[in-house]
Amino acid sequence: MSQLPPFAPSLAGSAAALPPAPAPVAAAASAPAPSAAPTPATQKRRRTGFWTVRAPISRRAYWVLAVAGLVTPLLMWAALAAWGGMDPTFMPSPLAVLSKTWDWALENNLLEDMGISVYRVVAGFVISAVIALPLGLLIGSFRSVQALLEPLTDLIRYMPAVAFIPLVMLWVGIDEGSKISIIFIGTFFQMVLMVAEDVRRVPAAQVEAAQTMGANRRELIEKVILPSAKPALLDTLRITMGWAWTYLVVAELVAANSGLGYAILRAQRFLQTDTIFAGIIVIGLIGLVTDQLFRWLHRRAFPWLYLK
């Protein structure tokens, strides 16, 4: 009782009249009511909100939004074509483009054009990846290699690939090698820098821990840096694969007589905008399929990154 404040006697008297109760319960009863704590259901609603940063959404909501994102531009395009305010020569309708694609497939060897374009893009991309992955690994791992090669790579990556066409024609000729070389030039230098950045993002604590345990230089790269950087490296390959497709039309400027890019350029000469639209959409669909294959491979290779 000696620890009570001056007004304690009255409280003490009241407390004596009350039935015995645990002190914390009595204090809690006399304290102001706390604000309502968020229930699990409320927390779940907050986490699944569309506008909550990095919050997950349901699978159904994802697919509904994805389909809406793909279909809405098509509907707007159809509405614009049906409006009639634009010449169909410059803005053909989606049905006209679909019909042209069908005719292209039946009469003008669309599959053959797709095959040769896929070959050129994949060949240029694979050559880029085979050289860029080890080079980027060295640049990201050793400061000396970084000082030697990164400024040069940074300089060249700003040079447009189209500007290299005359040199490529002189050095490589006008055969398939020239198309593949343009795609290689367009993707290689960007890929090197992205790979080096992926390697530099490996936590220094992992490297230091391995060094403390006696790992040598080769073990550091093979057993620490490379395994830790693999998910990011696969993402880099996926992104640069998309860039390789964007260089297809440029590559098929070089004395080509087949391919999707060549068909688009030929259609430009004769103002066949429906063929141009068809070629662009086919390239986009192939790129979308490629992108999804990389994403599937990423999920299969690194399933722990997708655990909820």
PDB file of C-alpha atoms in Angstrom:
ATOM      1  CA  MET A   1       0.000   0.000   0.000  1.00  0.00           C
ATOM      2  CA  SER A   2       2.897   2.295   0.562  1.00  0.00           C
ATOM      3  CA  GLN A   3       3.487   2.266  -3.221  1.00  0.00           C
ATOM      4  CA  LEU A   4       0.033   3.696  -4.066  1.00  0.00           C
ATOM      5  CA  PRO A   5      -0.312   7.356  -5.095  1.00  0.00           C
ATOM      6  CA  PRO A   6      -1.940   9.950  -2.768  1.00  0.00           C
ATOM      7  CA  PHE A   7      -5.451   9.178  -3.964  1.00  0.00           C
ATOM      8  CA  ALA A   8      -4.901   5.483  -3.294  1.00  0.00           C
ATOM      9  CA  PRO A   9      -6.903   5.259   0.002  1.00  0.00           C
ATOM     10  CA  SER A  10     -10.228   5.771  -1.743  1.00  0.00           C
ATOM     11  CA  LEU A  11      -9.248   3.299  -4.438  1.00  0.00           C
ATOM     12  CA  ALA A  12      -8.022   0.905  -1.822  1.00  0.00           C
ATOM     13  CA  GLY A  13     -11.345   1.103  -0.050  1.00  0.00           C
ATOM     14  CA  SER A  14     -13.266   0.458  -3.231  1.00  0.00           C
ATOM     15  CA  ALA A  15     -10.981  -2.391  -4.106  1.00  0.00           C
ATOM     16  CA  ALA A  16     -11.635  -3.992  -0.718  1.00  0.00           C
ATOM     17  CA  ALA A  17     -15.359  -4.080  -1.525  1.00  0.00           C
ATOM     18  CA  LEU A  18     -14.843  -5.753  -4.849  1.00  0.00           C
ATOM     19  CA  PRO A  19     -14.562  -9.527  -5.222  1.00  0.00           C
ATOM     20  CA  PRO A  20     -10.983 -10.693  -5.589  1.00  0.00           C
ATOM     21  CA  ALA A  21      -9.858 -10.511  -9.170  1.00  0.00           C
ATOM     22  CA  PRO A  22      -6.475 -10.767 -10.850  1.00  0.00           C
ATOM     23  CA  ALA A  23      -4.774  -7.405 -10.933  1.00  0.00           C
ATOM     24  CA  PRO A  24      -4.034  -7.461 -14.702  1.00  0.00           C
ATOM     25  CA  VAL A  25      -7.711  -8.152 -15.447  1.00  0.00           C
ATOM     26  CA  ALA A  26      -8.807  -5.265 -13.262  1.00  0.00           C
ATOM     27  CA  ALA A  27      -6.266  -2.960 -14.901  1.00  0.00           C
ATOM     28  CA  ALA A  28      -7.382  -4.044 -18.317  1.00  0.00           C
ATOM     29  CA  ALA A  29     -11.010  -3.434 -17.387  1.00  0.00           C
ATOM     30  CA  SER A  30     -10.237   0.106 -16.177  1.00  0.00           C
ATOM     31  CA  ALA A  31      -8.034   0.935 -19.195  1.00  0.00           C
ATOM     32  CA  PRO A  32      -9.581   2.567 -22.298  1.00  0.00           C
ATOM     33  CA  ALA A  33     -10.751   0.064 -24.870  1.00  0.00           C
ATOM     34  CA  PRO A  34      -8.007  -0.504 -27.452  1.00  0.00           C
ATOM     35  CA  SER A  35      -8.747  -0.091 -31.100  1.00  0.00           C
ATOM     36  CA  ALA A  36      -9.981  -3.238 -32.823  1.00  0.00           C
ATOM     37  CA  ALA A  37      -7.041  -5.388 -33.960  1.00  0.00           C
ATOM     38  CA  PRO A  38      -7.122  -6.493 -37.599  1.00  0.00           C
ATOM     39  CA  THR A  39      -8.558  -9.950 -37.878  1.00  0.00           C
ATOM     40  CA  PRO A  40      -6.961 -12.542 -40.169  1.00  0.00           C
ATOM     41  CA  ALA A  41      -9.780 -11.997 -42.648  1.00  0.00           C
ATOM     42  CA  THR A  42      -9.076  -8.261 -42.691  1.00  0.00           C
ATOM     43  CA  GLN A  43      -5.362  -8.876 -43.129  1.00  0.00           C
ATOM     44  CA  LYS A  44      -6.116 -11.265 -46.012  1.00  0.00           C
ATOM     45  CA  ARG A  45      -8.350  -8.686 -47.674  1.00  0.00           C
ATOM     46  CA  ARG A  46      -5.588  -6.113 -47.342  1.00  0.00           C
ATOM     47  CA  ARG A  47      -3.005  -8.484 -48.811  1.00  0.00           C
ATOM     48  CA  THR A  48      -5.192  -9.402 -51.786  1.00  0.00           C
ATOM     49  CA  GLY A  49      -6.211  -5.863 -52.669  1.00  0.00           C
ATOM     50  CA  PHE A  50      -5.597  -4.862 -56.275  1.00  0.00           C
ATOM     51  CA  TRP A  51      -3.889  -1.650 -55.234  1.00  0.00           C
ATOM     52  CA  THR A  52      -1.735  -3.009 -52.405  1.00  0.00           C
ATOM     53  CA  VAL A  53       1.919  -2.886 -53.299  1.00  0.00           C
ATOM     54  CA  ARG A  54       3.291  -6.357 -54.125  1.00  0.00           C
ATOM     55  CA  ALA A  55       0.186  -8.022 -52.749  1.00  0.00           C
ATOM     56  CA  PRO A  56      -0.848 -11.277 -54.429  1.00  0.00           C
ATOM     57  CA  ILE A  57      -4.117 -11.608 -56.280  1.00  0.00           C
ATOM     58  CA  SER A  58      -6.140 -14.714 -56.902  1.00  0.00           C
ATOM     59  CA  ARG A  59      -5.383 -16.867 -59.934  1.00  0.00           C
ATOM     60  CA  ARG A  60      -8.839 -16.206 -61.324  1.00  0.00           C
ATOM     61  CA  ALA A  61      -8.410 -12.435 -61.009  1.00  0.00           C
ATOM     62  CA  TYR A  62      -5.011 -12.710 -62.709  1.00  0.00           C
ATOM     63  CA  TRP A  63      -6.393 -14.524 -65.737  1.00  0.00           C
ATOM     64  CA  VAL A  64      -9.415 -12.230 -66.004  1.00  0.00           C
ATOM     65  CA  LEU A  65      -7.105  -9.190 -66.041  1.00  0.00           C
ATOM     66  CA  ALA A  66      -4.688 -10.853 -68.472  1.00  0.00           C
ATOM     67  CA  VAL A  67      -7.463 -11.698 -70.953  1.00  0.00           C
ATOM     68  CA  ALA A  68      -8.908  -8.194 -70.577  1.00  0.00           C
ATOM     69  CA  GLY A  69      -5.493  -6.687 -71.274  1.00  0.00           C
ATOM     70  CA  LEU A  70      -5.151  -8.715 -74.461  1.00  0.00           C
ATOM     71  CA  VAL A  71      -8.702  -8.369 -75.745  1.00  0.00           C
ATOM     72  CA  THR A  72      -9.290  -4.678 -75.013  1.00  0.00           C
ATOM     73  CA  PRO A  73      -6.789  -3.361 -77.619  1.00  0.00           C
ATOM     74  CA  LEU A  74      -8.314  -5.714 -80.205  1.00  0.00           C
ATOM     75  CA  LEU A  75     -11.789  -4.383 -79.438  1.00  0.00           C
ATOM     76  CA  MET A  76     -10.547  -0.802 -79.682  1.00  0.00           C
ATOM     77  CA  TRP A  77      -8.856  -1.628 -82.974  1.00  0.00           C
ATOM     78  CA  ALA A  78     -12.074  -3.234 -84.333  1.00  0.00           C
ATOM     79  CA  ALA A  79     -14.121  -0.245 -83.194  1.00  0.00           C
ATOM     80  CA  LEU A  80     -11.712   2.162 -84.871  1.00  0.00           C
ATOM     81  CA  ALA A  81     -11.845   0.167 -88.109  1.00  0.00           C
ATOM     82  CA  ALA A  82     -15.641  -0.058 -87.972  1.00  0.00           C
ATOM     83  CA  TRP A  83     -15.941   3.678 -87.351  1.00  0.00           C
ATOM     84  CA  GLY A  84     -14.908   4.275 -90.942  1.00  0.00           C
ATOM     85  CA  GLY A  85     -13.016   7.443 -90.303  1.00  0.00           C
ATOM     86  CA  MET A  86      -9.745   5.927 -91.518  1.00  0.00           C
ATOM     87  CA  ASP A  87      -8.812   4.511 -94.873  1.00  0.00           C
ATOM     88  CA  PRO A  88      -8.666   0.668 -94.678  1.00  0.00           C
ATOM     89  CA  THR A  89      -5.463   0.908 -96.684  1.00  0.00           C
ATOM     90  CA  PHE A  90      -3.780   2.457 -93.656  1.00  0.00           C
ATOM     91  CA  MET A  91      -5.833   0.831 -90.890  1.00  0.00           C
ATOM     92  CA  PRO A  92      -7.227  -2.574 -91.899  1.00  0.00           C
ATOM     93  CA  SER A  93      -9.700  -4.278 -89.609  1.00  0.00           C
ATOM     94  CA  PRO A  94      -8.695  -7.216 -87.393  1.00  0.00           C
ATOM     95  CA  LEU A  95     -10.764  -9.535 -89.594  1.00  0.00           C
ATOM     96  CA  ALA A  96      -8.917  -8.339 -92.711  1.00  0.00           C
ATOM     97  CA  VAL A  97      -5.585  -8.990 -90.983  1.00  0.00           C
ATOM     98  CA  LEU A  98      -6.767 -12.429 -89.859  1.00  0.00           C
ATOM     99  CA  SER A  99      -7.876 -13.231 -93.402  1.00  0.00           C
ATOM    100  CA  LYS A 100      -4.517 -12.074 -94.766  1.00  0.00           C
ATOM    101  CA  THR A 101      -2.688 -14.240 -92.236  1.00  0.00           C
ATOM    102  CA  TRP A 102      -4.740 -17.235 -93.318  1.00  0.00           C
ATOM    103  CA  ASP A 103      -3.982 -16.573 -96.985  1.00  0.00           C
ATOM    104  CA  TRP A 104      -0.309 -16.118 -96.135  1.00  0.00           C
ATOM    105  CA  ALA A 105      -0.293 -19.472 -94.380  1.00  0.00           C
ATOM    106  CA  LEU A 106      -2.042 -21.287 -97.233  1.00  0.00           C
ATOM    107  CA  GLU A 107      -0.511 -19.647-100.300  1.00  0.00           C
ATOM    108  CA  ASN A 108       2.708 -17.849 -99.388  1.00  0.00           C
ATOM    109  CA  ASN A 109       4.568 -20.187 -97.026  1.00  0.00           C
ATOM    110  CA  LEU A 110       4.024 -18.457 -93.695  1.00  0.00           C
ATOM    111  CA  LEU A 111       5.449 -21.470 -91.879  1.00  0.00           C
ATOM    112  CA  GLU A 112       8.612 -21.302 -93.970  1.00  0.00           C
ATOM    113  CA  ASP A 113       9.021 -17.602 -93.167  1.00  0.00           C
ATOM    114  CA  MET A 114       8.469 -18.315 -89.475  1.00  0.00           C
ATOM    115  CA  GLY A 115      10.988 -21.156 -89.535  1.00  0.00           C
ATOM    116  CA  ILE A 116      13.814 -19.159 -91.110  1.00  0.00           C
ATOM    117  CA  SER A 117      13.170 -16.188 -88.808  1.00  0.00           C
ATOM    118  CA  VAL A 118      13.165 -18.409 -85.716  1.00  0.00           C
ATOM    119  CA  TYR A 119      16.428 -19.961 -86.893  1.00  0.00           C
ATOM    120  CA  ARG A 120      18.102 -16.569 -87.326  1.00  0.00           C
ATOM    121  CA  VAL A 121      16.914 -15.222 -83.983  1.00  0.00           C
ATOM    122  CA  VAL A 122      17.799 -18.357 -82.021  1.00  0.00           C
ATOM    123  CA  ALA A 123      21.215 -18.655 -83.695  1.00  0.00           C
ATOM    124  CA  GLY A 124      22.129 -15.028 -82.958  1.00  0.00           C
ATOM    125  CA  PHE A 125      20.818 -15.310 -79.401  1.00  0.00           C
ATOM    126  CA  VAL A 126      22.638 -18.580 -78.645  1.00  0.00           C
ATOM    127  CA  ILE A 127      25.965 -17.256 -79.947  1.00  0.00           C
ATOM    128  CA  SER A 128      25.488 -14.138 -77.820  1.00  0.00           C
ATOM    129  CA  ALA A 129      24.664 -16.173 -74.722  1.00  0.00           C
ATOM    130  CA  VAL A 130      27.577 -18.587 -75.148  1.00  0.00           C
ATOM    131  CA  ILE A 131      30.062 -15.691 -75.194  1.00  0.00           C
ATOM    132  CA  ALA A 132      28.294 -13.223 -72.911  1.00  0.00           C
ATOM    133  CA  LEU A 133      27.658 -15.548 -69.962  1.00  0.00           C
ATOM    134  CA  PRO A 134      31.312 -16.375 -69.142  1.00  0.00           C
ATOM    135  CA  LEU A 135      32.454 -12.875 -70.044  1.00  0.00           C
ATOM    136  CA  GLY A 136      29.842 -11.257 -67.814  1.00  0.00           C
ATOM    137  CA  LEU A 137      30.714 -13.708 -65.041  1.00  0.00           C
ATOM    138  CA  LEU A 138      34.348 -12.605 -65.203  1.00  0.00           C
ATOM    139  CA  ILE A 139      33.456  -8.903 -65.334  1.00  0.00           C
ATOM    140  CA  GLY A 140      31.155  -9.276 -62.346  1.00  0.00           C
ATOM    141  CA  SER A 141      33.632 -11.345 -60.321  1.00  0.00           C
ATOM    142  CA  PHE A 142      36.967  -9.582 -60.900  1.00  0.00           C
ATOM    143  CA  ARG A 143      37.478  -5.834 -60.714  1.00  0.00           C
ATOM    144  CA  SER A 144      40.485  -6.085 -63.031  1.00  0.00           C
ATOM    145  CA  VAL A 145      38.393  -7.644 -65.835  1.00  0.00           C
ATOM    146  CA  GLN A 146      35.676  -5.105 -65.144  1.00  0.00           C
ATOM    147  CA  ALA A 147      38.132  -2.223 -65.547  1.00  0.00           C
ATOM    148  CA  LEU A 148      39.479  -3.729 -68.769  1.00  0.00           C
ATOM    149  CA  LEU A 149      36.237  -4.619 -70.574  1.00  0.00           C
ATOM    150  CA  GLU A 150      33.248  -2.833 -69.080  1.00  0.00           C
ATOM    151  CA  PRO A 151      33.993   0.700 -70.391  1.00  0.00           C
ATOM    152  CA  LEU A 152      34.468  -0.679 -73.918  1.00  0.00           C
ATOM    153  CA  THR A 153      31.252  -2.691 -73.685  1.00  0.00           C
ATOM    154  CA  ASP A 154      29.428   0.337 -72.343  1.00  0.00           C
ATOM    155  CA  LEU A 155      30.649   2.361 -75.323  1.00  0.00           C
ATOM    156  CA  ILE A 156      29.681  -0.159 -77.991  1.00  0.00           C
ATOM    157  CA  ARG A 157      26.239  -0.914 -76.589  1.00  0.00           C
ATOM    158  CA  TYR A 158      25.132   2.621 -77.415  1.00  0.00           C
ATOM    159  CA  MET A 159      26.048   2.175 -81.071  1.00  0.00           C
ATOM    160  CA  PRO A 160      22.963   1.268 -83.153  1.00  0.00           C
ATOM    161  CA  ALA A 161      23.038  -2.199 -84.676  1.00  0.00           C
ATOM    162  CA  VAL A 162      21.728  -0.780 -87.968  1.00  0.00           C
ATOM    163  CA  ALA A 163      24.931   1.217 -88.348  1.00  0.00           C
ATOM    164  CA  PHE A 164      26.908  -2.021 -88.459  1.00  0.00           C
ATOM    165  CA  ILE A 165      25.055  -3.368 -91.516  1.00  0.00           C
ATOM    166  CA  PRO A 166      27.566  -2.034 -94.101  1.00  0.00           C
ATOM    167  CA  LEU A 167      30.490  -3.435 -92.094  1.00  0.00           C
ATOM    168  CA  VAL A 168      28.748  -6.763 -91.582  1.00  0.00           C
ATOM    169  CA  MET A 169      28.097  -7.044 -95.315  1.00  0.00           C
ATOM    170  CA  LEU A 170      31.784  -6.379 -95.996  1.00  0.00           C
ATOM    171  CA  TRP A 171      33.096  -8.718 -93.316  1.00  0.00           C
ATOM    172  CA  VAL A 172      30.546 -11.558 -93.361  1.00  0.00           C
ATOM    173  CA  GLY A 173      28.856 -11.246 -96.742  1.00  0.00           C
ATOM    174  CA  ILE A 174      25.148 -11.306 -97.467  1.00  0.00           C
ATOM    175  CA  ASP A 175      24.338 -14.898 -96.537  1.00  0.00           C
ATOM    176  CA  GLU A 176      22.717 -16.144 -93.357  1.00  0.00           C
ATOM    177  CA  GLY A 177      25.786 -15.135 -91.350  1.00  0.00           C
ATOM    178  CA  SER A 178      25.045 -11.452 -91.863  1.00  0.00           C
ATOM    179  CA  LYS A 179      21.491 -11.722 -90.454  1.00  0.00           C
ATOM    180  CA  ILE A 180      22.719 -13.708 -87.468  1.00  0.00           C
ATOM    181  CA  SER A 181      25.559 -11.219 -86.939  1.00  0.00           C
ATOM    182  CA  ILE A 182      23.155  -8.268 -86.724  1.00  0.00           C
ATOM    183  CA  ILE A 183      21.081 -10.050 -84.080  1.00  0.00           C
ATOM    184  CA  PHE A 184      24.290 -10.943 -82.247  1.00  0.00           C
ATOM    185  CA  ILE A 185      25.464  -7.308 -82.255  1.00  0.00           C
ATOM    186  CA  GLY A 186      22.070  -6.123 -81.078  1.00  0.00           C
ATOM    187  CA  THR A 187      21.963  -8.431 -78.048  1.00  0.00           C
ATOM    188  CA  PHE A 188      25.522  -9.327 -77.075  1.00  0.00           C
ATOM    189  CA  PHE A 189      26.782  -6.113 -75.459  1.00  0.00           C
ATOM    190  CA  GLN A 190      23.589  -5.569 -73.480  1.00  0.00           C
ATOM    191  CA  MET A 191      23.667  -9.166 -72.317  1.00  0.00           C
ATOM    192  CA  VAL A 192      27.270  -8.928 -71.097  1.00  0.00           C
ATOM    193  CA  LEU A 193      26.504  -5.946 -68.877  1.00  0.00           C
ATOM    194  CA  MET A 194      23.311  -7.480 -67.512  1.00  0.00           C
ATOM    195  CA  VAL A 195      25.092 -10.746 -66.671  1.00  0.00           C
ATOM    196  CA  ALA A 196      27.863  -8.815 -64.917  1.00  0.00           C
ATOM    197  CA  GLU A 197      25.274  -6.903 -62.898  1.00  0.00           C
ATOM    198  CA  ASP A 198      23.518 -10.158 -61.942  1.00  0.00           C
ATOM    199  CA  VAL A 199      26.833 -11.532 -60.679  1.00  0.00           C
ATOM    200  CA  ARG A 200      27.573  -8.378 -58.695  1.00  0.00           C
ATOM    201  CA  ARG A 201      24.210  -8.721 -56.923  1.00  0.00           C
ATOM    202  CA  VAL A 202      25.334 -11.945 -55.225  1.00  0.00           C
ATOM    203  CA  PRO A 203      25.455 -11.041 -51.505  1.00  0.00           C
ATOM    204  CA  ALA A 204      28.990 -10.311 -50.338  1.00  0.00           C
ATOM    205  CA  ALA A 205      28.232 -12.211 -47.119  1.00  0.00           C
ATOM    206  CA  GLN A 206      28.016 -15.450 -49.097  1.00  0.00           C
ATOM    207  CA  VAL A 207      31.374 -14.846 -50.738  1.00  0.00           C
ATOM    208  CA  GLU A 208      33.000 -13.846 -47.453  1.00  0.00           C
ATOM    209  CA  ALA A 209      31.581 -16.883 -45.661  1.00  0.00           C
ATOM    210  CA  ALA A 210      32.960 -19.193 -48.347  1.00  0.00           C
ATOM    211  CA  GLN A 211      36.348 -17.450 -48.161  1.00  0.00           C
ATOM    212  CA  THR A 212      36.329 -17.905 -44.385  1.00  0.00           C
ATOM    213  CA  MET A 213      35.760 -21.617 -44.902  1.00  0.00           C
ATOM    214  CA  GLY A 214      38.765 -21.793 -47.196  1.00  0.00           C
ATOM    215  CA  ALA A 215      37.161 -21.797 -50.651  1.00  0.00           C
ATOM    216  CA  ASN A 216      39.575 -21.043 -53.434  1.00  0.00           C
ATOM    217  CA  ARG A 217      38.890 -18.796 -56.427  1.00  0.00           C
ATOM    218  CA  ARG A 218      37.427 -21.530 -58.613  1.00  0.00           C
ATOM    219  CA  GLU A 219      35.202 -22.836 -55.834  1.00  0.00           C
ATOM    220  CA  LEU A 220      33.946 -19.334 -55.134  1.00  0.00           C
ATOM    221  CA  ILE A 221      32.803 -18.944 -58.725  1.00  0.00           C
ATOM    222  CA  GLU A 222      31.500 -22.473 -59.307  1.00  0.00           C
ATOM    223  CA  LYS A 223      29.896 -23.170 -55.936  1.00  0.00           C
ATOM    224  CA  VAL A 224      28.915 -19.762 -54.578  1.00  0.00           C
ATOM    225  CA  ILE A 225      28.602 -17.005 -57.165  1.00  0.00           C
ATOM    226  CA  LEU A 226      27.220 -18.969 -60.106  1.00  0.00           C
ATOM    227  CA  PRO A 227      24.549 -20.942 -58.191  1.00  0.00           C
ATOM    228  CA  SER A 228      23.407 -17.788 -56.395  1.00  0.00           C
ATOM    229  CA  ALA A 229      23.174 -15.800 -59.634  1.00  0.00           C
ATOM    230  CA  LYS A 230      21.427 -18.483 -61.721  1.00  0.00           C
ATOM    231  CA  PRO A 231      17.811 -17.241 -61.246  1.00  0.00           C
ATOM    232  CA  ALA A 232      18.787 -13.715 -62.275  1.00  0.00           C
ATOM    233  CA  LEU A 233      20.835 -15.027 -65.203  1.00  0.00           C
ATOM    234  CA  LEU A 234      17.864 -16.950 -66.575  1.00  0.00           C
ATOM    235  CA  ASP A 235      15.750 -13.808 -66.315  1.00  0.00           C
ATOM    236  CA  THR A 236      18.444 -11.914 -68.220  1.00  0.00           C
ATOM    237  CA  LEU A 237      18.380 -14.524 -70.983  1.00  0.00           C
ATOM    238  CA  ARG A 238      14.590 -14.220 -71.187  1.00  0.00           C
ATOM    239  CA  ILE A 239      14.753 -10.441 -71.556  1.00  0.00           C
ATOM    240  CA  THR A 240      17.520 -10.459 -74.152  1.00  0.00           C
ATOM    241  CA  MET A 241      15.671 -13.109 -76.143  1.00  0.00           C
ATOM    242  CA  GLY A 242      12.904 -10.556 -76.524  1.00  0.00           C
ATOM    243  CA  TRP A 243      15.435  -7.997 -77.757  1.00  0.00           C
ATOM    244  CA  ALA A 244      16.692 -10.509 -80.317  1.00  0.00           C
ATOM    245  CA  TRP A 245      13.212 -10.603 -81.849  1.00  0.00           C
ATOM    246  CA  THR A 246      13.131  -6.820 -82.068  1.00  0.00           C
ATOM    247  CA  TYR A 247      16.259  -6.909 -84.255  1.00  0.00           C
ATOM    248  CA  LEU A 248      14.762  -9.406 -86.705  1.00  0.00           C
ATOM    249  CA  VAL A 249      13.413  -6.856 -89.168  1.00  0.00           C
ATOM    250  CA  VAL A 250      16.723  -4.977 -89.102  1.00  0.00           C
ATOM    251  CA  ALA A 251      18.643  -8.202 -89.696  1.00  0.00           C
ATOM    252  CA  GLU A 252      16.465  -9.150 -92.657  1.00  0.00           C
ATOM    253  CA  LEU A 253      17.260  -5.851 -94.324  1.00  0.00           C
ATOM    254  CA  VAL A 254      20.506  -7.497 -95.429  1.00  0.00           C
ATOM    255  CA  ALA A 255      19.752  -9.091 -98.796  1.00  0.00           C
ATOM    256  CA  ALA A 256      17.079 -11.410 -97.451  1.00  0.00           C
ATOM    257  CA  ASN A 257      14.515 -13.159 -99.616  1.00  0.00           C
ATOM    258  CA  SER A 258      12.552 -14.930 -96.880  1.00  0.00           C
ATOM    259  CA  GLY A 259      11.498 -14.466 -93.276  1.00  0.00           C
ATOM    260  CA  LEU A 260       8.888 -12.496 -91.384  1.00  0.00           C
ATOM    261  CA  GLY A 261      10.924  -9.295 -91.357  1.00  0.00           C
ATOM    262  CA  TYR A 262      11.551  -9.563 -95.082  1.00  0.00           C
ATOM    263  CA  ALA A 263       7.814 -10.071 -95.693  1.00  0.00           C
ATOM    264  CA  ILE A 264       7.042  -6.931 -93.678  1.00  0.00           C
ATOM    265  CA  LEU A 265       9.587  -4.881 -95.627  1.00  0.00           C
ATOM    266  CA  ARG A 266       8.307  -6.217 -98.955  1.00  0.00           C
ATOM    267  CA  ALA A 267       4.718  -5.412 -97.972  1.00  0.00           C
ATOM    268  CA  GLN A 268       5.799  -1.856 -97.162  1.00  0.00           C
ATOM    269  CA  ARG A 269       6.865  -1.322-100.773  1.00  0.00           C
ATOM    270  CA  PHE A 270       3.394  -2.246-102.047  1.00  0.00           C
ATOM    271  CA  LEU A 271       1.457  -0.578 -99.209  1.00  0.00           C
ATOM    272  CA  GLN A 272       0.058  -3.909 -98.011  1.00  0.00           C
ATOM    273  CA  THR A 273      -0.676  -2.837 -94.465  1.00  0.00           C
ATOM    274  CA  ASP A 274      -2.668  -5.972 -93.702  1.00  0.00           C
ATOM    275  CA  THR A 275       0.456  -8.045 -94.350  1.00  0.00           C
ATOM    276  CA  ILE A 276       2.506  -5.679 -92.189  1.00  0.00           C
ATOM    277  CA  PHE A 277       0.018  -6.061 -89.341  1.00  0.00           C
ATOM    278  CA  ALA A 278      -0.025  -9.844 -89.826  1.00  0.00           C
ATOM    279  CA  GLY A 279       3.776 -10.058 -89.709  1.00  0.00           C
ATOM    280  CA  ILE A 280       4.019  -7.895 -86.604  1.00  0.00           C
ATOM    281  CA  ILE A 281       1.365  -9.924 -84.789  1.00  0.00           C
ATOM    282  CA  VAL A 282       2.990 -13.245 -85.744  1.00  0.00           C
ATOM    283  CA  ILE A 283       6.347 -12.001 -84.416  1.00  0.00           C
ATOM    284  CA  GLY A 284       4.642 -10.862 -81.224  1.00  0.00           C
ATOM    285  CA  LEU A 285       2.941 -14.231 -80.743  1.00  0.00           C
ATOM    286  CA  ILE A 286       6.192 -16.144 -81.259  1.00  0.00           C
ATOM    287  CA  GLY A 287       7.918 -13.827 -78.793  1.00  0.00           C
ATOM    288  CA  LEU A 288       5.107 -14.337 -76.271  1.00  0.00           C
ATOM    289  CA  VAL A 289       5.413 -18.123 -76.550  1.00  0.00           C
ATOM    290  CA  THR A 290       9.194 -17.886 -76.117  1.00  0.00           C
ATOM    291  CA  ASP A 291       8.784 -15.681 -73.069  1.00  0.00           C
ATOM    292  CA  GLN A 292       6.343 -18.097 -71.471  1.00  0.00           C
ATOM    293  CA  LEU A 293       8.730 -20.994 -72.104  1.00  0.00           C
ATOM    294  CA  PHE A 294      11.481 -19.116 -70.261  1.00  0.00           C
ATOM    295  CA  ARG A 295       9.104 -18.371 -67.377  1.00  0.00           C
ATOM    296  CA  TRP A 296       8.089 -22.040 -67.211  1.00  0.00           C
ATOM    297  CA  LEU A 297      11.748 -23.056 -67.172  1.00  0.00           C
ATOM    298  CA  HIS A 298      12.424 -20.536 -64.397  1.00  0.00           C
ATOM    299  CA  ARG A 299       9.622 -21.977 -62.275  1.00  0.00           C
ATOM    300  CA  ARG A 300      10.849 -25.530 -62.864  1.00  0.00           C
ATOM    301  CA  ALA A 301      14.488 -24.727 -62.169  1.00  0.00           C
ATOM    302  CA  PHE A 302      13.958 -22.553 -59.086  1.00  0.00           C
ATOM    303  CA  PRO A 303      10.686 -23.663 -57.431  1.00  0.00           C
ATOM    304  CA  TRP A 304      11.674 -22.244 -54.027  1.00  0.00           C
ATOM    305  CA  LEU A 305      11.359 -18.726 -55.415  1.00  0.00           C
ATOM    306  CA  TYR A 306       7.622 -19.287 -55.978  1.00  0.00           C
ATOM    307  CA  LEU A 307       6.742 -20.656 -52.539  1.00  0.00           C
ATOM    308  CA  LYS A 308       4.025 -18.626 -50.793  1.00  0.00           C
TER     309      LYS A 308
END
